[in-house]
Amino acid sequence: SRRRHTRCSGVSWARRCVQETVVTNNSTKSRETYTKTLAHYDFVPNIDEICNTSWLTAGYIKEKYPEVTKAYVIGREGIVTELQNQGIEVLGSTADDNKDVTPKECEYIEVDKDVKAVVVGYDHGFNYYKLSYAYYCIAENGAHFFATNEDSISPVGDQGRLAPAGGTMVKALQPVSYTHLTLPTIYSVQISVVAVSLKKK
């Protein structure tokens, strides 16, 4: 059998005969979006064969924290879509890209009391409002704190240059959260790999 590893924009996949598995730590896209992206290459995997951190995190929250019905997101479309696919309502993300506050104005931030989870991934729209809102969700609501990954830097472009990644947003919130950070992807990857293997048999 022939096995090939290929990389494209933070995505790795392995092919053995007709078996394909896509694994990526990029949380900005949903699995549905990845199927469209990979269609430009020489294969289109089944959505069940795509394993990314936004999907893993959303599935983990749904399984381990069923009481979570609403989450605040520092991150992009991938996290939002995968949480919504699990029936979890989402606040934040791109809707808060253009919001900003000063420390004095934080006094007037009204936090939705139903938010029981804060999910953080890469977010190029990150700002002080998002940081403050997430902090209040944890400090005042007792919300659980989840991260899709902790990578501090990521390669960009073709010149080998690096840029701040999702871990920098996670680390911005960690010192003030006073709560345990849950990184569900290690556990979830093990489960998903087993699930994919069983489907192939």
XYZ file of N, CA and C in Angstrom:
603
model
N 0.833 -1.186 0.000
C 0.000 0.000 0.000
C 0.874 1.243 0.000
N 0.331 2.364 -0.443
C 1.095 3.603 -0.550
C 0.552 4.603 0.456
N 1.473 5.235 1.181
C 1.063 6.205 2.189
C 1.706 7.538 1.851
N 0.919 8.598 1.913
C 1.435 9.912 1.586
C 0.996 10.919 2.629
N 1.939 11.772 3.032
C 1.617 12.870 3.948
C 1.748 14.167 3.176
N 0.775 15.019 3.295
C 0.788 16.292 2.590
C 0.386 17.396 3.559
N 0.933 18.580 3.348
C 0.571 19.710 4.199
C 0.069 20.859 3.341
N -0.966 21.552 3.822
C -1.442 22.749 3.146
C -2.128 23.635 4.162
N -1.558 24.801 4.395
C -2.146 25.792 5.317
C -2.492 25.193 6.676
N -1.542 24.524 7.291
C -1.754 23.980 8.624
C -2.500 22.665 8.648
N -2.745 22.069 7.510
C -3.485 20.813 7.427
C -2.533 19.686 7.059
N -2.683 18.558 7.737
C -1.934 17.368 7.368
C -2.923 16.259 7.051
N -2.631 15.482 6.034
C -3.458 14.313 5.816
C -2.599 13.141 5.392
N -3.098 11.964 5.678
C -2.384 10.744 5.323
C -3.314 9.879 4.494
N -2.780 9.294 3.415
C -3.580 8.431 2.544
C -2.928 7.061 2.465
N -3.688 6.045 2.736
C -3.237 4.678 2.539
C -4.290 3.979 1.700
N -3.940 3.669 0.452
C -4.899 3.118 -0.510
C -6.072 4.088 -0.596
N -7.277 3.668 -0.163
C -8.432 4.557 -0.260
C -8.760 5.212 1.082
N -7.903 4.996 2.097
C -8.177 5.573 3.402
C -7.550 6.954 3.506
N -8.320 7.908 3.986
C -7.848 9.281 4.112
C -8.239 9.827 5.480
N -7.299 10.468 6.125
C -7.574 11.119 7.397
C -6.949 12.502 7.382
N -7.726 13.513 7.691
C -7.243 14.892 7.716
C -7.181 15.345 9.169
N -6.030 15.834 9.594
C -5.838 16.300 10.962
C -5.239 17.697 10.923
N -5.828 18.634 11.676
C -5.296 19.993 11.721
C -5.577 20.625 13.079
N -4.650 21.472 13.527
C -4.871 22.220 14.765
C -5.408 23.617 14.472
N -5.807 23.860 13.245
C -6.378 25.146 12.849
C -7.860 25.166 13.227
N -8.217 26.035 14.165
C -9.606 26.085 14.652
C -10.457 27.101 13.904
N -9.874 27.833 12.966
C -10.617 28.928 12.323
C -11.641 28.442 11.312
N -11.514 27.184 10.863
C -12.447 26.636 9.874
C -13.203 25.456 10.466
N -14.423 25.268 9.999
C -15.209 24.107 10.396
C -14.853 22.930 9.502
N -15.329 21.761 9.853
C -15.067 20.586 9.009
C -15.738 20.735 7.644
N -16.925 21.349 7.633
C -17.592 21.579 6.346
C -16.737 22.465 5.437
N -16.134 23.493 6.017
C -15.287 24.385 5.229
C -14.059 23.654 4.710
N -13.506 22.760 5.514
C -12.327 22.015 5.075
C -12.633 21.096 3.896
N -13.837 20.532 3.863
C -14.172 19.680 2.719
C -14.150 20.484 1.424
N -14.606 21.748 1.497
C -14.590 22.620 0.314
C -13.167 23.043 -0.043
N -12.358 23.329 0.985
C -10.975 23.738 0.751
C -10.177 22.617 0.096
N -10.339 21.408 0.605
C -9.568 20.275 0.098
C -10.050 19.798 -1.264
N -11.227 20.258 -1.669
C -11.722 19.892 -3.005
C -10.830 20.469 -4.094
N -10.036 21.496 -3.762
C -9.135 22.091 -4.733
C -7.878 21.240 -4.933
N -7.709 20.231 -4.081
C -6.563 19.331 -4.199
C -7.020 18.033 -4.860
N -6.284 16.970 -4.706
C -6.584 15.773 -5.494
C -7.444 14.742 -4.782
N -8.068 15.108 -3.665
C -9.052 14.220 -3.058
C -9.995 15.024 -2.175
N -11.166 14.463 -1.959
C -12.159 15.085 -1.083
C -12.542 14.061 -0.019
N -12.051 14.225 1.208
C -12.368 13.251 2.251
C -13.801 13.386 2.727
N -14.323 12.295 3.262
C -15.615 12.361 3.929
C -15.477 13.242 5.161
N -16.525 13.951 5.510
C -16.445 14.865 6.646
C -16.091 14.141 7.937
N -16.479 12.863 8.064
C -16.163 12.092 9.260
C -14.683 11.743 9.348
N -13.939 11.996 8.287
C -12.513 11.708 8.276
C -11.675 12.970 8.496
N -12.345 14.069 8.856
C -11.658 15.324 9.153
C -11.668 15.551 10.659
N -10.496 15.816 11.206
C -10.344 15.985 12.644
C -9.637 17.307 12.904
N -10.394 18.333 13.312
C -9.764 19.616 13.625
C -10.134 20.053 15.040
N -9.391 21.028 15.564
C -9.519 21.352 16.982
C -10.845 22.010 17.353
N -11.464 22.735 16.442
C -12.760 23.339 16.766
C -13.837 22.255 16.925
N -13.815 21.269 16.050
C -14.763 20.147 16.144
C -14.499 19.315 17.391
N -13.230 19.019 17.666
C -12.884 18.229 18.839
C -13.303 18.921 20.123
N -13.050 20.220 20.201
C -13.391 20.971 21.406
C -14.899 21.025 21.617
N -15.646 21.284 20.552
C -17.108 21.349 20.662
C -17.684 20.002 21.086
N -17.190 18.929 20.500
C -17.664 17.593 20.870
C -17.342 17.242 22.310
N -16.171 17.645 22.747
C -15.750 17.389 24.127
C -16.663 18.118 25.109
N -16.951 19.386 24.833
C -17.826 20.161 25.721
C -19.208 19.528 25.790
N -19.737 19.139 24.634
C -21.072 18.535 24.592
C -21.115 17.244 25.409
N -20.062 16.433 25.307
C -20.039 15.137 25.997
C -19.767 15.278 27.488
N -18.794 16.109 27.837
C -18.339 16.180 29.228
C -19.041 17.255 30.051
N -19.583 18.258 29.376
C -20.235 19.376 30.075
C -21.610 19.632 29.463
N -22.542 18.684 29.594
C -23.862 18.821 28.958
C -24.660 20.010 29.477
N -24.259 20.545 30.636
C -24.976 21.704 31.178
C -24.675 22.983 30.400
N -23.636 22.957 29.557
C -23.275 24.136 28.775
C -24.205 24.260 27.564
N -25.017 25.285 27.551
C -25.916 25.525 26.418
C -25.589 26.834 25.697
N -24.693 27.632 26.305
C -24.303 28.897 25.696
C -22.821 29.140 26.006
N -22.077 29.598 24.994
C -20.637 29.804 25.161
C -20.224 31.157 24.596
N -19.188 31.723 25.191
C -18.576 32.927 24.629
C -17.303 32.503 23.919
N -17.141 32.982 22.688
C -16.026 32.539 21.851
C -15.067 33.678 21.540
N -13.801 33.444 21.823
C -12.719 34.235 21.244
C -12.126 33.334 20.176
N -12.453 33.606 18.926
C -12.069 32.717 17.836
C -12.872 33.049 16.590
N -12.774 32.204 15.581
C -13.396 32.497 14.305
C -14.503 31.505 13.971
N -14.854 31.482 12.692
C -16.018 30.730 12.196
C -15.993 29.254 12.566
N -14.812 28.655 12.571
C -14.728 27.223 12.833
C -15.280 26.843 14.195
N -14.888 27.579 15.223
C -15.374 27.283 16.570
C -16.868 27.545 16.666
N -17.310 28.664 16.106
C -18.726 29.022 16.159
C -19.585 27.935 15.515
N -19.229 27.533 14.308
C -20.014 26.539 13.576
C -20.064 25.204 14.298
N -18.909 24.751 14.790
C -18.877 23.436 15.434
C -19.636 23.441 16.761
N -19.592 24.536 17.499
C -20.394 24.622 18.720
C -21.883 24.635 18.392
N -22.258 25.397 17.375
C -23.664 25.436 16.967
C -24.137 24.069 16.476
N -23.264 23.337 15.811
C -23.620 21.983 15.366
C -23.905 21.058 16.535
N -23.353 21.394 17.696
C -23.603 20.606 18.912
C -24.783 21.154 19.712
N -25.475 22.152 19.157
C -26.639 22.709 19.830
C -26.301 23.742 20.891
N -25.090 24.279 20.838
C -24.652 25.268 21.824
C -24.738 26.667 21.207
N -25.458 27.562 21.865
C -25.580 28.940 21.389
C -24.261 29.676 21.596
N -23.933 30.580 20.670
C -22.628 31.237 20.703
C -22.773 32.752 20.759
N -21.977 33.368 21.623
C -21.820 34.812 21.668
C -20.354 35.140 21.363
N -20.108 36.382 20.977
C -18.729 36.804 20.737
C -18.266 36.530 19.325
N -17.015 36.102 19.168
C -16.385 35.846 17.876
C -16.425 37.104 17.006
N -16.775 36.963 15.733
C -16.720 38.091 14.799
C -17.709 39.201 15.157
N -18.768 38.865 15.885
C -19.761 39.879 16.268
C -19.159 40.946 17.184
N -18.052 40.602 17.850
C -17.424 41.543 18.782
C -16.105 42.098 18.257
N -15.829 41.890 16.985
C -14.560 42.356 16.410
C -14.365 43.859 16.548
N -15.421 44.617 16.370
C -15.302 46.078 16.346
C -15.697 46.750 17.657
N -15.913 45.944 18.676
C -16.235 46.504 19.989
C -14.936 46.767 20.749
N -14.927 47.821 21.502
C -13.759 48.097 22.327
C -14.186 48.889 23.549
N -13.437 48.745 24.610
C -13.723 49.455 25.849
C -12.414 49.875 26.501
N -12.520 50.845 27.359
C -11.399 51.207 28.220
C -11.607 50.476 29.547
N -10.575 50.374 30.358
C -10.771 49.739 31.671
C -11.909 50.366 32.472
N -12.063 51.676 32.400
C -13.163 52.337 33.122
C -14.522 51.867 32.632
N -14.633 51.673 31.316
C -15.918 51.280 30.717
C -16.282 49.829 30.995
N -15.339 49.055 31.489
C -15.638 47.654 31.808
C -16.736 47.530 32.850
N -16.880 48.555 33.652
C -17.918 48.557 34.687
C -19.306 48.380 34.096
N -19.474 48.773 32.836
C -20.803 48.771 32.215
C -21.028 47.583 31.268
N -20.071 46.673 31.212
C -20.258 45.477 30.384
C -21.291 44.575 31.042
N -22.356 44.270 30.324
C -23.393 43.375 30.836
C -23.154 41.972 30.286
N -22.916 41.049 31.181
C -22.577 39.678 30.796
C -23.825 38.800 30.832
N -24.012 38.014 29.789
C -25.128 37.064 29.740
C -24.888 35.985 30.799
N -25.793 35.884 31.746
C -25.620 34.963 32.873
C -25.727 33.497 32.465
N -26.218 33.227 31.262
C -26.357 31.845 30.803
C -25.083 31.306 30.163
N -24.083 32.151 29.977
C -22.820 31.684 29.388
C -22.067 30.860 30.428
N -21.876 29.577 30.127
C -21.214 28.667 31.058
C -19.901 28.109 30.511
N -19.478 28.629 29.353
C -18.196 28.197 28.798
C -17.569 29.340 28.017
N -16.257 29.458 28.133
C -15.477 30.369 27.302
C -14.536 29.507 26.475
N -14.611 29.658 25.161
C -13.787 28.861 24.256
C -12.863 29.798 23.487
N -11.560 29.535 23.572
C -10.575 30.435 22.978
C -9.729 29.705 21.941
N -9.598 30.333 20.782
C -8.712 29.860 19.721
C -8.128 31.070 19.021
N -7.510 30.842 17.874
C -6.927 31.972 17.151
C -8.020 32.953 16.727
N -7.752 34.256 16.921
C -8.736 35.277 16.585
C -8.009 36.560 16.198
N -7.963 36.852 14.869
C -7.282 38.079 14.449
C -8.113 39.323 14.733
N -9.330 39.137 15.263
C -10.145 40.257 15.711
C -10.098 40.430 17.229
N -9.109 39.833 17.862
C -8.965 39.886 19.320
C -8.828 41.329 19.798
N -9.544 41.659 20.872
C -9.455 43.017 21.416
C -9.728 43.012 22.918
N -9.631 44.186 23.528
C -9.770 44.301 24.979
C -11.204 43.992 25.433
N -12.176 44.310 24.588
C -13.564 43.982 24.937
C -13.745 42.465 25.064
N -13.246 41.721 24.086
C -13.377 40.261 24.128
C -12.683 39.686 25.362
N -11.479 40.180 25.632
C -10.740 39.720 26.796
C -11.531 39.991 28.077
N -12.101 41.183 28.180
C -12.846 41.570 29.375
C -14.125 40.753 29.520
N -14.870 40.589 28.423
C -16.122 39.837 28.477
C -15.856 38.392 28.886
N -14.831 37.794 28.289
C -14.485 36.415 28.635
C -14.108 36.304 30.109
N -13.353 37.279 30.579
C -12.949 37.290 31.990
C -14.178 37.333 32.910
N -15.140 38.201 32.599
C -16.324 38.312 33.445
C -17.179 37.044 33.394
N -17.217 36.384 32.249
C -17.952 35.115 32.156
C -17.374 34.091 33.134
N -16.055 34.051 33.212
C -15.392 33.103 34.107
C -15.501 33.556 35.560
N -15.204 34.837 35.808
C -15.159 35.347 37.180
C -16.541 35.460 37.822
N -17.538 35.845 37.045
C -18.865 36.101 37.617
C -19.854 34.962 37.366
N -19.735 34.299 36.218
C -20.653 33.195 35.903
C -20.109 31.842 36.335
N -18.801 31.780 36.628
C -18.187 30.484 36.897
C -18.067 29.642 35.648
N -17.953 30.296 34.485
C -17.869 29.579 33.213
C -16.597 28.748 33.124
N -16.686 27.603 32.462
C -15.528 26.759 32.203
C -14.669 27.419 31.117
N -13.366 27.203 31.179
C -12.405 27.836 30.283
C -11.761 26.761 29.407
N -12.010 26.847 28.085
C -11.481 25.863 27.145
C -10.601 26.540 26.099
N -9.579 25.833 25.654
C -8.735 26.315 24.563
C -8.669 25.247 23.478
N -8.744 25.672 22.216
C -8.633 24.707 21.121
C -7.212 24.203 20.978
N -6.227 25.052 21.250
C -4.817 24.657 21.282
C -4.025 25.778 21.941
N -2.766 25.496 22.229
C -1.930 26.472 22.931
C -0.723 26.907 22.100
N -0.775 26.729 20.797
C 0.342 27.135 19.945
C 0.518 28.646 19.992
N 1.712 29.099 20.369
C 1.953 30.531 20.495
C 2.286 31.192 19.167
N 2.909 30.449 18.268
C 3.265 30.996 16.958
C 2.884 30.013 15.856
N 2.730 30.543 14.649
C 2.331 29.719 13.512
C 3.008 30.241 12.253
N 3.426 29.340 11.337
C 4.028 29.807 10.088
C 3.011 30.496 9.201
N 3.443 31.536 8.509
C 2.570 32.248 7.577
C 3.307 32.433 6.255
N 2.554 32.324 5.158
C 3.147 32.547 3.844
C 4.160 31.490 3.463
N 4.954 31.804 2.460
C 5.928 30.851 1.921
C 7.368 31.215 2.252
N 7.551 32.263 3.058
C 8.905 32.738 3.342
C 9.435 32.262 4.697
N 8.676 31.427 5.375
C 9.132 30.909 6.657
C 8.941 31.859 7.818
N 8.179 32.903 7.619
C 7.933 33.864 8.690
C 6.889 33.310 9.659
N 6.996 33.723 10.936
C 6.067 33.279 11.962
C 5.191 34.441 12.423
N 4.006 34.095 12.949
C 3.083 35.113 13.463
C 2.441 34.595 14.747
N 1.976 35.494 15.616
C 1.282 35.052 16.839
C 0.087 34.170 16.499
N -0.092 33.102 17.265
C -1.176 32.151 17.017
C -2.153 32.138 18.193
N -3.049 31.155 18.193
C -4.128 31.125 19.173
C -3.669 31.074 20.619
N -2.517 30.467 20.854
C -2.019 30.362 22.219
C -1.778 31.703 22.877
N -1.499 32.727 22.072
C -1.281 34.055 22.646
C -2.574 34.613 23.233
N -3.719 34.319 22.580
C -5.010 34.752 23.125
C -5.339 33.974 24.404
N -5.013 32.684 24.399
C -5.242 31.853 25.581
C -4.432 32.392 26.760
N -3.167 32.686 26.498
C -2.280 33.152 27.574
C -2.655 34.543 28.076
N -3.312 35.337 27.251
C -3.779 36.642 27.705
C -4.862 36.507 28.764
N -5.698 35.473 28.637
C -6.811 35.280 29.565
C -6.419 34.458 30.788
N -5.455 33.566 30.632
C -5.096 32.654 31.720
C -4.741 33.344 33.035
N -3.901 34.374 33.054
C -3.487 34.959 34.340
C -4.628 35.560 35.147
N -5.708 35.966 34.497
C -6.808 36.607 35.219
C -8.010 35.683 35.397
N -7.943 34.462 34.867
C -9.118 33.591 34.896
C -9.288 32.883 36.235
N -8.184 32.639 36.951
C -8.233 31.974 38.248
C -9.034 30.674 38.202
N -8.942 29.998 37.094
C -9.644 28.726 36.968
C -8.822 27.800 36.098
N -9.173 26.535 36.134
C -8.430 25.536 35.379
C -8.717 25.653 33.885
N -7.665 25.679 33.093
C -7.808 25.673 31.634
C -7.931 24.239 31.153
N -8.960 23.954 30.376
C -9.141 22.624 29.811
C -8.748 22.641 28.346
N -7.820 21.749 27.988
C -7.379 21.598 26.606
C -7.827 20.218 26.151
N -9.021 20.098 25.569
C -9.625 18.787 25.322
C -9.052 18.006 24.158
N -8.188 18.591 23.354
C -7.837 17.965 22.080
C -7.040 16.674 22.221
N -6.193 16.551 23.247
C -5.394 15.330 23.388
C -6.305 14.132 23.615
N -7.244 14.268 24.547
C -8.209 13.203 24.802
C -9.062 12.934 23.575
N -9.553 14.000 22.963
C -10.495 13.865 21.853
C -9.849 13.270 20.614
N -8.580 13.586 20.357
C -7.895 13.020 19.192
C -7.836 11.513 19.305
N -7.554 11.023 20.498
C -7.502 9.577 20.693
C -8.845 8.931 20.358
N -9.930 9.558 20.820
C -11.271 9.027 20.562
C -11.603 9.058 19.073
N -11.271 10.182 18.410
C -11.631 10.336 17.013
C -10.845 9.403 16.115
N -9.579 9.174 16.440
C -8.761 8.255 15.650
C -9.314 6.838 15.748
N -9.717 6.453 16.951
C -10.337 5.133 17.120
C -11.625 5.039 16.321
N -12.449 6.112 16.365
C -13.729 6.117 15.645
C -13.519 5.969 14.150
N -12.539 6.707 13.605
C -12.250 6.630 12.171
C -11.765 5.245 11.799
N -10.911 4.654 12.653
C -10.383 3.313 12.385
C -11.492 2.282 12.350
N -12.440 2.403 13.271
C -13.542 1.432 13.333
C -14.427 1.543 12.102
N -14.629 2.756 11.589
C -15.463 2.935 10.424
C -14.835 2.316 9.190
N -13.494 2.219 9.178
C -12.788 1.687 8.016
C -12.842 0.171 7.962
N -13.162 -0.455 9.100
C -13.133 -1.920 9.156
C -14.449 -2.510 8.704
